[in-house]
PDB file of C-alpha atoms in Angstrom:
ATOM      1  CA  UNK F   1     123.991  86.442 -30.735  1.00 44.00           C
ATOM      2  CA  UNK F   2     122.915  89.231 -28.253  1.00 43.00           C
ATOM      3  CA  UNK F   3     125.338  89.859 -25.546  1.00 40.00           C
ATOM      4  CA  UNK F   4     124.118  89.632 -22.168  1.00 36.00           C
ATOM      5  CA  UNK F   5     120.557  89.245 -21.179  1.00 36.00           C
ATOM      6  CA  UNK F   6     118.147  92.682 -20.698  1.00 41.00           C
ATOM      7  CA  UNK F   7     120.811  94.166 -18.066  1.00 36.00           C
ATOM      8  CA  UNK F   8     123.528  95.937 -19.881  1.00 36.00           C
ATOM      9  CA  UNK F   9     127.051  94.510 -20.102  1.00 38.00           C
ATOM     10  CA  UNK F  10     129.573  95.633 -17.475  1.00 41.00           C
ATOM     11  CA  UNK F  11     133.067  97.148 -19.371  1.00 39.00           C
ATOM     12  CA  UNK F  12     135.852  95.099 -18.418  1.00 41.00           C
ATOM     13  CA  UNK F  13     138.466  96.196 -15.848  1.00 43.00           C
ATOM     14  CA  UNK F  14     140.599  99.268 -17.245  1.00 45.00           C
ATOM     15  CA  UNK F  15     138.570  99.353 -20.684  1.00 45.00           C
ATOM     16  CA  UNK F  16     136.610 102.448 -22.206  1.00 50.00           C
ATOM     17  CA  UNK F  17     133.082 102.210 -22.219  1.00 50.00           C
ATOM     18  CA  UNK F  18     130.699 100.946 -24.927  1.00 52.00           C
ATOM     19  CA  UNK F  19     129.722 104.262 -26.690  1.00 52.00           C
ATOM     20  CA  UNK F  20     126.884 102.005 -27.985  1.00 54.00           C
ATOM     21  CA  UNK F  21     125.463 101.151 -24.496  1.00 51.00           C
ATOM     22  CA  UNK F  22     126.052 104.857 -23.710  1.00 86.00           C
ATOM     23  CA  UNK F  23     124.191 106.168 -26.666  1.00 89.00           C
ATOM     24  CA  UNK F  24     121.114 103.623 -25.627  1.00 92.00           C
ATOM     25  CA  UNK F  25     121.548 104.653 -22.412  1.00 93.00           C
ATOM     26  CA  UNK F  26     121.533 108.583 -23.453  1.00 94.00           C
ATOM     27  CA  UNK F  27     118.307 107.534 -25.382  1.00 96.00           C
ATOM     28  CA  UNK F  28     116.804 106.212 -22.338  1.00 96.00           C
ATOM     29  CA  UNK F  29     117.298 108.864 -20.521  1.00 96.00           C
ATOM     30  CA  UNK F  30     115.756 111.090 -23.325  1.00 96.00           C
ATOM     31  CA  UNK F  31     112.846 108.815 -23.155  1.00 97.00           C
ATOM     32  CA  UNK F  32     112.232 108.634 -19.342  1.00 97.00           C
ATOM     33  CA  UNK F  33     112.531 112.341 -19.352  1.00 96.00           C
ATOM     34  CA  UNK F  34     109.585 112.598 -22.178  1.00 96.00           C
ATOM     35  CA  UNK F  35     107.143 110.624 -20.041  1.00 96.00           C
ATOM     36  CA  UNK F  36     107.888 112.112 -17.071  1.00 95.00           C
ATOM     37  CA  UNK F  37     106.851 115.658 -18.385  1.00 94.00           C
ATOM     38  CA  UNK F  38     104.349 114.600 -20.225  1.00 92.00           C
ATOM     39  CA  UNK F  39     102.944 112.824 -17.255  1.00 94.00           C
ATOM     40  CA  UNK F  40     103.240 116.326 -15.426  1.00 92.00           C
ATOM     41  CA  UNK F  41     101.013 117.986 -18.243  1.00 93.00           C
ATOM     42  CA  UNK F  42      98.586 115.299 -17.933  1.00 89.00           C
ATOM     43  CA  UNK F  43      98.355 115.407 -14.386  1.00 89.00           C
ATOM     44  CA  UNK F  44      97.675 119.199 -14.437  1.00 90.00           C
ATOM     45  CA  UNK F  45      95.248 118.804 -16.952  1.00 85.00           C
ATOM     46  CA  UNK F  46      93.319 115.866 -14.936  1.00 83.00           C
ATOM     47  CA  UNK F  47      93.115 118.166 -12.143  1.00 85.00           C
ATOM     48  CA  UNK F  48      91.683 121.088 -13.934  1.00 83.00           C
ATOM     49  CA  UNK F  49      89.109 118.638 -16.125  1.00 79.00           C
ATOM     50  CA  UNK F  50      88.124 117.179 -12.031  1.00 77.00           C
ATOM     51  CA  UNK F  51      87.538 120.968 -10.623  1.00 80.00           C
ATOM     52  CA  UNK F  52      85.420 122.131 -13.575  1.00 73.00           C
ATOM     53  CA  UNK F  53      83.531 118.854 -13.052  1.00 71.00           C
ATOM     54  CA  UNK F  54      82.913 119.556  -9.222  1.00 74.00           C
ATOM     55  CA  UNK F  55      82.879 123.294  -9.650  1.00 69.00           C
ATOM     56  CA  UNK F  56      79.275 124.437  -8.387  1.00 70.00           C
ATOM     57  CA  UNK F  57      79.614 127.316 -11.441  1.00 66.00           C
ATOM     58  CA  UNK F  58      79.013 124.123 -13.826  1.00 60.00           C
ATOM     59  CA  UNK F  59      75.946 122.521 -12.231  1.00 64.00           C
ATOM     60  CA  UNK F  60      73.033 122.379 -14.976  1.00 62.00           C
ATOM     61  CA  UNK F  61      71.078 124.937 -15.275  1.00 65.00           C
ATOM     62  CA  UNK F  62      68.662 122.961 -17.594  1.00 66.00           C
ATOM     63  CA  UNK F  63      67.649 119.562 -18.319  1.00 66.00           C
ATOM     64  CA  UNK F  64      69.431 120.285 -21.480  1.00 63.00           C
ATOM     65  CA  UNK F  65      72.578 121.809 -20.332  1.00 61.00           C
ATOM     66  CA  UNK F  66      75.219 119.049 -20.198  1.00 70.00           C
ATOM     67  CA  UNK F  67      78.250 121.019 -19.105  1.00 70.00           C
ATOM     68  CA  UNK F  68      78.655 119.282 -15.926  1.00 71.00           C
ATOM     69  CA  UNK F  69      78.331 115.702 -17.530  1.00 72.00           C
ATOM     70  CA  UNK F  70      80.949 116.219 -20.197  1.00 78.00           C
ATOM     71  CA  UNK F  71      82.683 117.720 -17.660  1.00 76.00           C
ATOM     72  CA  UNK F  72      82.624 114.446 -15.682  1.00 79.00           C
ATOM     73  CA  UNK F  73      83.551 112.313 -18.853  1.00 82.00           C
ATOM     74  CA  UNK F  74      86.685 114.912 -19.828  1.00 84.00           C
ATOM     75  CA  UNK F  75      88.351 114.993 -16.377  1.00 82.00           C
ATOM     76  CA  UNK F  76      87.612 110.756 -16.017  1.00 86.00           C
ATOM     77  CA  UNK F  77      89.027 110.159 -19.852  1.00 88.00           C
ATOM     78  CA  UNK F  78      91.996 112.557 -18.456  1.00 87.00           C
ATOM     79  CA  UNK F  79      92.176 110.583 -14.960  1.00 87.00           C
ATOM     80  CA  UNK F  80      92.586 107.013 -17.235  1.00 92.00           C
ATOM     81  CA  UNK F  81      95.118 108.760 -19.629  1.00 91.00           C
ATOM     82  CA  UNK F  82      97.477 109.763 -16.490  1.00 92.00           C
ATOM     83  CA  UNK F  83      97.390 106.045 -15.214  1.00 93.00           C
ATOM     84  CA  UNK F  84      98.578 104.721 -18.688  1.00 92.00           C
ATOM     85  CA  UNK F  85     101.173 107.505 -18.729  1.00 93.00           C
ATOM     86  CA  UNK F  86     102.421 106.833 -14.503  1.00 95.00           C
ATOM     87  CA  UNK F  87     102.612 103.023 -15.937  1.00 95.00           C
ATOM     88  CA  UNK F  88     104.563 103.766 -18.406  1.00 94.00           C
ATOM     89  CA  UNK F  89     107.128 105.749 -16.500  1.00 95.00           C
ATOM     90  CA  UNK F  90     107.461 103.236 -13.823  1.00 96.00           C
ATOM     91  CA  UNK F  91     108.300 100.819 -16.614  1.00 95.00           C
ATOM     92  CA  UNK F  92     110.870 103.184 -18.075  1.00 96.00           C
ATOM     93  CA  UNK F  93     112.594 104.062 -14.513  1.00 95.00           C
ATOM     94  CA  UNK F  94     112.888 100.054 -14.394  1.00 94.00           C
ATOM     95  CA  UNK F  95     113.981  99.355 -17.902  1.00 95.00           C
ATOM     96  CA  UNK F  96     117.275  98.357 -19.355  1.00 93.00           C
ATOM     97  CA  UNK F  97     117.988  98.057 -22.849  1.00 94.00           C
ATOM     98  CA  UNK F  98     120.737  95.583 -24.398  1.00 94.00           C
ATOM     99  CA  UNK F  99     123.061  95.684 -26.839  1.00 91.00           C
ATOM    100  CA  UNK F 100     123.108  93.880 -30.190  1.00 94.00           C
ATOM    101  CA  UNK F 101     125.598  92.927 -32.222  1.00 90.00           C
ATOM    102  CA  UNK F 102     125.277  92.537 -36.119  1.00 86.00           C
ATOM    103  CA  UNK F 103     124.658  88.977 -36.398  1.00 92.00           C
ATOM    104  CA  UNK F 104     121.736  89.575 -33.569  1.00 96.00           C
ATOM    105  CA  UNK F 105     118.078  89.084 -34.328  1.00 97.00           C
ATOM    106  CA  UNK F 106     116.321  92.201 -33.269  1.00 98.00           C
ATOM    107  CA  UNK F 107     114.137  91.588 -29.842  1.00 97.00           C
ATOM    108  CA  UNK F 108     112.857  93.584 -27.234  1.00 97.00           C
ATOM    109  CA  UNK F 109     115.087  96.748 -26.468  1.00 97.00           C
ATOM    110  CA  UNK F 110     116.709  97.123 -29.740  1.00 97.00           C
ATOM    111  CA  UNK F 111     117.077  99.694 -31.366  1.00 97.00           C
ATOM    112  CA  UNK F 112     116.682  99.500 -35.053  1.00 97.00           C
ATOM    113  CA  UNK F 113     116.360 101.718 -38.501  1.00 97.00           C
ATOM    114  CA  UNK F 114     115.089 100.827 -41.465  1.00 98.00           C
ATOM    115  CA  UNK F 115     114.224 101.927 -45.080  1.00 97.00           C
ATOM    116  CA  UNK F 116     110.448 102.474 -45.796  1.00 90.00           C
ATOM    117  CA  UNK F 117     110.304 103.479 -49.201  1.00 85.00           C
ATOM    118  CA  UNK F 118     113.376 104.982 -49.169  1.00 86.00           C
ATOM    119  CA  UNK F 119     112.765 106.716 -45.837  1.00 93.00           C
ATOM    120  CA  UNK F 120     114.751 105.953 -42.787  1.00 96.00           C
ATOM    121  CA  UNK F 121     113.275 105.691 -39.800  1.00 97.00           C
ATOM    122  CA  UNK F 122     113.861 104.616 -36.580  1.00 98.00           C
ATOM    123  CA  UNK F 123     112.345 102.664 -34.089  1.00 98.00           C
ATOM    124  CA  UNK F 124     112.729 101.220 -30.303  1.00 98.00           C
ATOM    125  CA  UNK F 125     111.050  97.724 -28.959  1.00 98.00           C
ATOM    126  CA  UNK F 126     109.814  98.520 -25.877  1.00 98.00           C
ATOM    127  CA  UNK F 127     107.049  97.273 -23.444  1.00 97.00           C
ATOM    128  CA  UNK F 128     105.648 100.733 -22.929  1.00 95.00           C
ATOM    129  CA  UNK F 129     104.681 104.008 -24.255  1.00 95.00           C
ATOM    130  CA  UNK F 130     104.083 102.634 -27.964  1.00 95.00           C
ATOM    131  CA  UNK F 131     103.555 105.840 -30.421  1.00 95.00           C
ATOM    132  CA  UNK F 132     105.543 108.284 -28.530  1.00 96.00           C
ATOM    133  CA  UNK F 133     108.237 109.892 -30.680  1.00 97.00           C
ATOM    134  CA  UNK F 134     111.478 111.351 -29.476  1.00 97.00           C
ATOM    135  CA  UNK F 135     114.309 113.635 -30.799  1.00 96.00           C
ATOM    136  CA  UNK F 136     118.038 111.882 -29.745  1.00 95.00           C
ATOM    137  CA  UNK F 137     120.941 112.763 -31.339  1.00 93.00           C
ATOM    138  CA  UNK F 138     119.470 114.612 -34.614  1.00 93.00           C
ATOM    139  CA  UNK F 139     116.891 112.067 -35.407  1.00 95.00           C
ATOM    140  CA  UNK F 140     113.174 111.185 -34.749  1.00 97.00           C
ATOM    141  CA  UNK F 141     112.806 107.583 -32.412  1.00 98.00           C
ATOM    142  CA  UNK F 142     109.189 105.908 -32.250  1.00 98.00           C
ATOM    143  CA  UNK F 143     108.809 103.439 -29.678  1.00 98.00           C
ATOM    144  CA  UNK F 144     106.841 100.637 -30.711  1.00 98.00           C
ATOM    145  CA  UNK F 145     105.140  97.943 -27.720  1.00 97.00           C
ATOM    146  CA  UNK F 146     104.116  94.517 -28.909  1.00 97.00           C
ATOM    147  CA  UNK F 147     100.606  95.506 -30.051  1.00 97.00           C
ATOM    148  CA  UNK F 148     102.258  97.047 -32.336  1.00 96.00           C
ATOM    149  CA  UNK F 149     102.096  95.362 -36.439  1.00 96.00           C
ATOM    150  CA  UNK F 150     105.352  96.617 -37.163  1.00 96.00           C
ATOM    151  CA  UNK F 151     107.095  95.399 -33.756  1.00 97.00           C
ATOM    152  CA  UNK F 152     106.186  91.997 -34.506  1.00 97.00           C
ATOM    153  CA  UNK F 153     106.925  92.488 -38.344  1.00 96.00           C
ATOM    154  CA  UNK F 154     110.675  92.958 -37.134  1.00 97.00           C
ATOM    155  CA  UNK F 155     110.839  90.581 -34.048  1.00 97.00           C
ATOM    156  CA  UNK F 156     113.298  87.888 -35.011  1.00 97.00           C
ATOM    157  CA  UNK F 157     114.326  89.989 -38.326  1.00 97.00           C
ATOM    158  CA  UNK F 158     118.074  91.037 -38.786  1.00 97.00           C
ATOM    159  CA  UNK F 159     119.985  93.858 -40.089  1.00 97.00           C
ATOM    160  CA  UNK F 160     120.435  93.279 -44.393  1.00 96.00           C
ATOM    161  CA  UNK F 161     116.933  91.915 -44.144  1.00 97.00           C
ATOM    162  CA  UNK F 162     113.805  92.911 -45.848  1.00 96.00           C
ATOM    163  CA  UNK F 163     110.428  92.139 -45.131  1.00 94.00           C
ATOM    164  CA  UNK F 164     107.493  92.389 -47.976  1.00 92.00           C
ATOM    165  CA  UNK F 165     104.252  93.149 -45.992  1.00 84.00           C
ATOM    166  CA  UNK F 166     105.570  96.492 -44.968  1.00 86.00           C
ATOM    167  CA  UNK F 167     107.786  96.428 -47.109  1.00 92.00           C
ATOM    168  CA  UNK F 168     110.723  98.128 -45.442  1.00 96.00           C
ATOM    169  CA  UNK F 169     114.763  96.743 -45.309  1.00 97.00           C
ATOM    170  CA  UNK F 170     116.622  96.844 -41.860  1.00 97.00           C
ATOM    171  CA  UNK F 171     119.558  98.677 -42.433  1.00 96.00           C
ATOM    172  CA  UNK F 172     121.386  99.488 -38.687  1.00 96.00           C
ATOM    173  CA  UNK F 173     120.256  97.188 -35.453  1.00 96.00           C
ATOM    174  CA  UNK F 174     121.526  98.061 -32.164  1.00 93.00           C
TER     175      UNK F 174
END
């Protein structure tokens, strides 16, 4: 059974803390820090893709010069890719993840490897930022969001399962 709800358990008077909880902690952390500068890059790049747009140097010359409409269509892609991207930090700065135990059926906020034809991989359930991939603690961590086949492929799964369609074998859920 998972221990506590999405808010992380408090240690007990006098007791070390839960490495575990620390190490998901540490990943968040590695996570919220990935958004946020990716966010930054995007931002730049939205406001350089919105000046070339509105720069008088790229006003068509031609009825066939289209450097001012592509232009406009960059710099409003970019604009919609930096509100996805400020979402998904503000979800991240709010965002707890719990602990499992062993027995636990894997849910949103675990964290959880498994064997892909003989490859391990690693993967968080999260409710943002689905395909990013970070490094924590020498290994690769995809998040995956519920639109996701393989997030709902391991929903309710637990660790010594397989599944057949992927066919992949959970071997560590935390």
């Amino acid at each position: 059974m998972m221990k506590g709800s999405c808010l992380p358990r408090p240690a007990a008077q006098g007791s070390p803390p839960d490495p575990m909880m620390n190490a998901k902690q540490r990943l968040l952390e590695t996570v919220q820090t990935e958004i946020r500068s990716r966010l930054d890059r995007l931002s730049r790049a939205a406001r350089e893709a919105h000046a070339a747009a509105t720069d008088p140097g790229s006003k068509a010359e031609s009825k066939y010069d289209t450097r001012s409409l592509e232009a406009s269509y960059l710099a409003a892609g970019q604009a919609r890719q930096v509100e996805d991207m400020a979402r998904d930090a503000e979800i991240f700065e709010q965002l707890t993840l719990p602990e499992f135990g062993v027995e636990d059926e894997i849910a949103a906020g675990a964290l959880v490897e498994v064997d892909i034809d003989g490859e391990s991989a690693w993967y968080l359930l999260v409710p943002g930022g689905g395909g990013l991939t970070v490094e924590w603690e020498d290994r690769e961590v995809t998040l995956l969001t519920p639109s996701s086949a393989l997030y709902r492929t391991l929903l309710g799964m637990r660790m010594g399962e397989s599944s057949e369609d992927p066919e992949l074998f959970v071997s560590e859920v935390m």
